[in-house]
Short mmCIF file of N, CA and C in Angstrom, two decimals:
data_model
loop_
_atom_site.label_atom_id
_atom_site.label_comp_id
_atom_site.label_asym_id
_atom_site.label_seq_id
_atom_site.Cartn_x
_atom_site.Cartn_y
_atom_site.Cartn_z
N UNK C 26 2.06 -10.87 -8.50
CA UNK C 26 0.85 -10.89 -9.35
C UNK C 26 1.06 -10.46 -10.54
N UNK C 27 0.62 -11.13 -11.75
CA UNK C 27 0.74 -10.57 -13.03
C UNK C 27 -0.61 -9.60 -13.41
N UNK C 28 -0.19 -8.94 -14.64
CA UNK C 28 -1.37 -8.02 -15.02
C UNK C 28 -2.62 -8.61 -15.16
N UNK C 29 -2.57 -9.99 -15.72
CA UNK C 29 -3.65 -10.82 -15.93
C UNK C 29 -4.36 -11.67 -15.06
N UNK C 30 -3.61 -11.45 -13.59
CA UNK C 30 -4.16 -12.26 -12.68
C UNK C 30 -5.33 -11.19 -12.01
N UNK C 31 -6.56 -11.91 -11.74
CA UNK C 31 -7.63 -11.11 -10.97
C UNK C 31 -7.14 -10.97 -9.45
N UNK C 32 -7.48 -9.70 -8.93
CA UNK C 32 -7.20 -9.29 -7.53
C UNK C 32 -8.13 -10.15 -6.84
N UNK C 33 -7.60 -10.86 -5.92
CA UNK C 33 -8.33 -11.93 -5.01
C UNK C 33 -8.98 -11.38 -3.71
N UNK C 34 -8.36 -10.29 -3.25
CA UNK C 34 -9.00 -9.65 -2.14
C UNK C 34 -10.28 -9.00 -2.29
N UNK C 35 -11.20 -8.96 -1.19
CA UNK C 35 -12.49 -8.34 -1.30
C UNK C 35 -11.98 -6.69 -1.14
N UNK C 36 -11.24 -6.40 -0.30
CA UNK C 36 -10.66 -5.11 -0.25
C UNK C 36 -9.74 -4.58 -1.47
N UNK C 37 -10.14 -3.53 -2.09
CA UNK C 37 -9.17 -2.98 -3.22
C UNK C 37 -7.75 -2.91 -2.78
N UNK C 38 -6.83 -2.93 -3.88
CA UNK C 38 -5.34 -2.87 -3.70
C UNK C 38 -4.79 -1.71 -3.14
N UNK C 39 -5.69 -0.58 -3.12
CA UNK C 39 -5.25 0.69 -2.42
C UNK C 39 -5.81 0.88 -1.10
N UNK C 40 -6.21 -0.22 -0.59
CA UNK C 40 -6.74 -0.12 0.97
C UNK C 40 -5.40 -0.06 1.95
N UNK C 41 -5.60 0.98 2.78
CA UNK C 41 -4.34 1.03 3.70
C UNK C 41 -4.41 0.10 4.62
N UNK C 42 -3.26 -0.60 5.04
CA UNK C 42 -2.79 -1.80 5.90
C UNK C 42 -1.66 -1.39 6.79
N UNK C 43 -1.56 -2.09 7.69
CA UNK C 43 -0.56 -1.83 8.71
C UNK C 43 0.65 -3.19 8.73
N UNK C 44 1.74 -2.44 8.63
CA UNK C 44 2.77 -3.52 8.82
C UNK C 44 4.00 -2.91 9.79
N UNK C 45 4.91 -3.38 9.77
CA UNK C 45 6.14 -2.69 10.54
C UNK C 45 7.41 -2.48 9.67
N UNK C 46 8.21 -1.54 10.30
CA UNK C 46 9.50 -1.26 9.29
C UNK C 46 10.45 -2.43 9.38
N UNK C 47 10.68 -3.28 10.13
CA UNK C 47 11.58 -4.37 9.97
C UNK C 47 11.02 -5.36 8.95
N UNK C 48 9.85 -5.43 8.62
CA UNK C 48 9.49 -6.28 7.48
C UNK C 48 9.87 -5.49 6.26
N UNK C 49 9.37 -4.18 6.07
CA UNK C 49 9.61 -3.53 4.98
C UNK C 49 11.00 -3.38 4.75
N UNK C 50 11.95 -3.49 5.62
CA UNK C 50 13.36 -3.29 5.42
C UNK C 50 14.12 -4.67 5.29
N UNK C 51 13.39 -5.84 5.01
CA UNK C 51 13.78 -7.09 4.84
C UNK C 51 14.42 -7.64 5.96
N UNK C 52 14.20 -7.21 7.28
CA UNK C 52 14.99 -7.84 8.35
C UNK C 52 14.12 -8.88 8.94
N UNK C 53 12.85 -8.90 8.61
CA UNK C 53 11.91 -10.04 9.27
C UNK C 53 10.92 -10.29 8.20
N UNK C 54 10.38 -11.45 8.20
CA UNK C 54 9.27 -12.05 7.30
C UNK C 54 8.07 -11.64 7.87
N UNK C 55 7.00 -11.67 6.97
CA UNK C 55 5.65 -11.61 7.41
C UNK C 55 5.31 -13.09 8.08
N UNK C 56 5.07 -13.31 9.53
CA UNK C 56 4.63 -14.50 9.98
C UNK C 56 3.40 -14.51 10.54
N UNK C 57 2.66 -13.35 10.75
CA UNK C 57 1.38 -13.23 11.40
C UNK C 57 0.54 -12.14 10.58
N UNK C 58 -0.65 -12.57 10.39
CA UNK C 58 -1.64 -11.83 9.50
C UNK C 58 -2.93 -11.56 10.34
N UNK C 59 -3.24 -10.35 10.70
CA UNK C 59 -4.65 -10.44 11.29
C UNK C 59 -5.61 -9.66 10.44
N UNK C 60 -7.01 -9.88 10.33
CA UNK C 60 -7.94 -9.08 9.84
C UNK C 60 -9.02 -8.79 10.57
N UNK C 61 -8.80 -7.72 11.44
CA UNK C 61 -9.57 -7.26 12.40
C UNK C 61 -10.99 -7.21 12.15
N UNK C 62 -11.92 -7.73 13.25
CA UNK C 62 -13.31 -7.89 13.21
C UNK C 62 -13.84 -6.44 13.26
N UNK C 63 -13.36 -5.65 14.23
CA UNK C 63 -13.99 -4.34 14.35
C UNK C 63 -13.98 -3.38 13.39
N UNK C 64 -12.91 -3.18 12.75
CA UNK C 64 -12.89 -2.20 11.62
C UNK C 64 -12.29 -2.81 10.28
N UNK C 65 -12.16 -4.07 10.13
CA UNK C 65 -11.73 -4.64 8.99
C UNK C 65 -10.24 -4.45 8.43
N UNK C 66 -9.48 -3.94 9.37
CA UNK C 66 -8.10 -3.53 9.04
C UNK C 66 -7.16 -4.67 8.91
N UNK C 67 -6.35 -4.87 8.15
CA UNK C 67 -5.37 -5.86 7.88
C UNK C 67 -4.11 -5.51 8.43
N UNK C 68 -3.24 -6.40 9.28
CA UNK C 68 -2.07 -6.25 9.90
C UNK C 68 -1.18 -7.23 9.49
N UNK C 69 0.04 -6.94 9.07
CA UNK C 69 1.06 -7.79 8.65
C UNK C 69 2.21 -7.64 9.29
N UNK C 70 2.44 -8.66 10.30
CA UNK C 70 3.43 -8.57 11.37
C UNK C 70 4.41 -9.74 11.27
N UNK C 71 5.48 -9.70 12.15
CA UNK C 71 6.32 -10.75 12.38
C UNK C 71 6.21 -11.78 13.58
N UNK C 72 5.22 -11.37 14.37
CA UNK C 72 4.95 -12.17 15.37
C UNK C 72 5.66 -11.71 16.81
N UNK C 73 6.61 -10.78 16.53
CA UNK C 73 7.35 -9.95 17.68
C UNK C 73 6.71 -9.02 18.29
N UNK C 74 6.95 -8.44 19.56
CA UNK C 74 6.42 -7.30 20.08
C UNK C 74 6.55 -6.07 19.11
N UNK C 75 5.45 -5.51 18.97
CA UNK C 75 5.56 -4.23 18.08
C UNK C 75 5.17 -3.03 19.08
N UNK C 76 6.23 -2.12 18.63
CA UNK C 76 6.10 -0.67 19.26
C UNK C 76 5.42 0.30 18.26
N UNK C 77 4.63 1.29 18.91
CA UNK C 77 3.86 2.07 17.90
C UNK C 77 4.77 2.64 16.86
N UNK C 78 5.94 3.18 17.40
CA UNK C 78 6.88 3.64 16.41
C UNK C 78 7.59 2.94 15.15
N UNK C 79 7.07 1.31 15.36
CA UNK C 79 7.65 0.65 14.37
C UNK C 79 6.59 0.46 13.34
N UNK C 80 5.28 0.94 13.59
CA UNK C 80 4.25 0.74 12.78
C UNK C 80 4.35 1.54 11.26
N UNK C 81 3.94 1.01 10.24
CA UNK C 81 3.99 1.72 9.02
C UNK C 81 2.66 1.41 8.24
N UNK C 82 2.20 2.42 7.66
CA UNK C 82 0.90 2.02 6.82
C UNK C 82 1.35 2.13 5.26
N UNK C 83 1.07 1.02 4.40
CA UNK C 83 1.22 0.71 3.24
C UNK C 83 -0.17 0.32 2.54
N UNK C 84 -0.10 0.16 1.32
CA UNK C 84 -1.41 -0.43 0.63
C UNK C 84 -1.34 -1.99 0.60
N UNK C 85 -2.49 -2.55 0.56
CA UNK C 85 -2.66 -3.97 0.42
C UNK C 85 -2.04 -4.52 -0.76
N UNK C 86 -2.05 -3.75 -1.95
CA UNK C 86 -1.49 -4.14 -3.20
C UNK C 86 0.11 -4.05 -2.96
N UNK C 87 0.70 -3.19 -2.30
CA UNK C 87 2.12 -3.21 -1.96
C UNK C 87 2.35 -4.39 -1.18
N UNK C 88 1.73 -4.88 -0.21
CA UNK C 88 2.05 -6.05 0.61
C UNK C 88 1.92 -7.18 -0.18
N UNK C 89 0.88 -7.39 -1.05
CA UNK C 89 0.65 -8.39 -2.01
C UNK C 89 2.04 -8.56 -2.91
N UNK C 90 2.60 -7.51 -3.43
CA UNK C 90 3.73 -7.67 -4.26
C UNK C 90 4.85 -7.70 -3.46
N UNK C 91 5.12 -7.32 -2.26
CA UNK C 91 6.27 -7.58 -1.46
C UNK C 91 6.13 -9.10 -1.11
N UNK C 92 5.12 -9.68 -0.58
CA UNK C 92 5.28 -11.07 -0.33
C UNK C 92 4.02 -11.86 -0.94
N UNK C 93 4.14 -12.35 -2.09
CA UNK C 93 3.00 -13.01 -2.99
C UNK C 93 2.36 -14.31 -2.09
N UNK C 94 3.09 -14.65 -1.17
CA UNK C 94 2.24 -15.90 -0.57
C UNK C 94 0.95 -15.18 0.27
N UNK C 95 0.95 -14.03 0.38
CA UNK C 95 -0.14 -13.45 1.16
C UNK C 95 -1.50 -13.43 0.43
N UNK C 96 -1.37 -13.66 -0.78
CA UNK C 96 -2.55 -13.96 -1.77
C UNK C 96 -3.33 -15.24 -1.15
N UNK C 97 -2.61 -16.06 -0.51
CA UNK C 97 -3.24 -17.34 -0.09
C UNK C 97 -4.30 -16.89 1.10
N UNK C 98 -4.11 -15.70 1.67
CA UNK C 98 -4.87 -15.39 2.88
C UNK C 98 -6.08 -14.23 2.38
N UNK C 99 -6.14 -14.06 1.02
CA UNK C 99 -7.06 -13.05 0.52
C UNK C 99 -8.62 -13.41 1.31
N UNK C 100 -8.89 -14.71 1.61
CA UNK C 100 -10.12 -15.13 1.97
C UNK C 100 -10.13 -15.17 3.58
N UNK C 101 -9.25 -14.61 4.21
CA UNK C 101 -9.20 -14.68 5.64
C UNK C 101 -10.33 -13.74 6.08
N UNK C 102 -11.36 -14.36 7.00
CA UNK C 102 -12.48 -13.61 7.29
C UNK C 102 -12.24 -12.44 8.34
N UNK C 103 -13.16 -11.64 8.53
CA UNK C 103 -12.94 -10.76 9.66
C UNK C 103 -12.89 -11.54 10.96
N UNK C 104 -12.09 -11.11 11.78
CA UNK C 104 -11.83 -11.68 12.93
C UNK C 104 -10.93 -12.56 12.95
N UNK C 105 -10.16 -12.88 11.70
CA UNK C 105 -9.24 -14.14 11.51
C UNK C 105 -8.03 -13.86 11.75
N UNK C 106 -7.18 -14.60 11.99
CA UNK C 106 -5.60 -14.58 11.83
C UNK C 106 -5.02 -15.71 11.22
N UNK C 107 -3.70 -15.36 10.60
CA UNK C 107 -2.89 -16.63 10.16
C UNK C 107 -1.52 -16.50 10.64
N UNK C 108 -0.93 -17.57 10.95
CA UNK C 108 0.56 -17.49 10.94
C UNK C 108 1.33 -18.62 10.50
N UNK C 109 2.47 -18.56 10.37
CA UNK C 109 3.38 -19.61 9.93
C UNK C 109 4.78 -19.48 10.92
N UNK C 110 5.44 -20.69 10.76
CA UNK C 110 6.82 -20.62 11.52
C UNK C 110 8.02 -20.02 10.69
N UNK C 111 7.77 -19.87 9.34
CA UNK C 111 8.80 -19.26 8.65
C UNK C 111 8.36 -18.83 7.10
N UNK C 112 8.91 -18.07 6.51
CA UNK C 112 8.58 -17.60 5.29
C UNK C 112 8.23 -18.70 4.29
N UNK C 113 8.74 -19.77 4.09
CA UNK C 113 8.41 -20.83 3.16
C UNK C 113 7.48 -21.82 3.79
N UNK C 114 6.90 -21.63 4.95
CA UNK C 114 6.19 -22.52 5.62
C UNK C 114 4.68 -22.31 5.20
N UNK C 115 3.73 -23.43 5.47
CA UNK C 115 2.34 -23.26 5.19
C UNK C 115 1.83 -22.14 6.23
N UNK C 116 0.51 -21.70 5.86
CA UNK C 116 -0.11 -20.74 6.86
C UNK C 116 -1.03 -21.60 7.56
N UNK C 117 -1.19 -21.22 8.84
CA UNK C 117 -2.16 -21.95 9.84
C UNK C 117 -3.20 -20.69 10.14
N UNK C 118 -4.48 -21.22 10.30
CA UNK C 118 -5.46 -20.22 10.47
C UNK C 118 -6.14 -20.22 11.91
N UNK C 119 -6.67 -19.23 12.17
CA UNK C 119 -7.41 -19.18 13.60
C UNK C 119 -8.31 -18.07 13.55
N UNK C 120 -9.29 -18.14 14.57
CA UNK C 120 -10.25 -16.91 14.84
C UNK C 120 -9.98 -16.41 16.16
N UNK C 121 -10.42 -14.98 16.22
CA UNK C 121 -10.33 -14.37 17.52
C UNK C 121 -8.87 -13.60 17.59
N UNK C 122 -8.62 -13.37 18.92
CA UNK C 122 -7.39 -12.66 19.22
C UNK C 122 -6.25 -13.83 18.82
N UNK C 123 -4.94 -13.54 18.26
CA UNK C 123 -3.98 -14.37 18.07
C UNK C 123 -3.42 -14.66 19.69
N UNK C 124 -2.87 -15.66 19.93
CA UNK C 124 -2.13 -15.88 21.22
C UNK C 124 -1.11 -15.37 21.22
N UNK C 125 -0.43 -15.00 22.41
CA UNK C 125 0.68 -14.27 22.71
C UNK C 125 1.95 -15.03 21.98
N UNK C 126 1.87 -16.28 22.00
CA UNK C 126 2.85 -17.06 21.37
C UNK C 126 2.47 -18.04 20.37
N UNK C 127 2.87 -17.96 19.21
CA UNK C 127 2.32 -18.88 18.09
C UNK C 127 3.56 -19.74 17.81
N UNK C 128 3.38 -21.11 17.65
CA UNK C 128 4.29 -21.99 17.16
C UNK C 128 3.82 -22.82 15.86
N UNK C 129 4.56 -23.56 15.62
CA UNK C 129 4.40 -24.50 14.24
C UNK C 129 3.21 -25.51 14.36
N UNK C 130 2.76 -25.67 15.72
CA UNK C 130 1.99 -26.80 16.07
C UNK C 130 0.44 -26.13 16.02
N UNK C 131 0.36 -24.91 16.20
CA UNK C 131 -0.71 -24.19 16.22
C UNK C 131 -0.73 -23.25 17.26
N UNK C 132 -1.82 -22.56 17.80
CA UNK C 132 -1.79 -21.57 18.72
C UNK C 132 -1.53 -22.00 20.24
#
């Protein structure tokens, strides 16, 4: 995002969000995003099993800078999730709990 681009998310850039170390370390791309219905939390994951010790808290603004394609999900509603099969692939959206296995054809 550039300085003249308006922030597209309803939540401010400094909102704390969850991700995992292997994404921040560049070892895995963001392939699954959830916007939790119960508390409004955002999670940026790789679609693989997550252990509690893998979790990291960063700001929503940092995640948007880290992966600008996440801007496309700014309107993801509470209780929504989105996934893709690879970093350059389009996002597919769903509602409720994401299934245990996501594929490029849908949940």
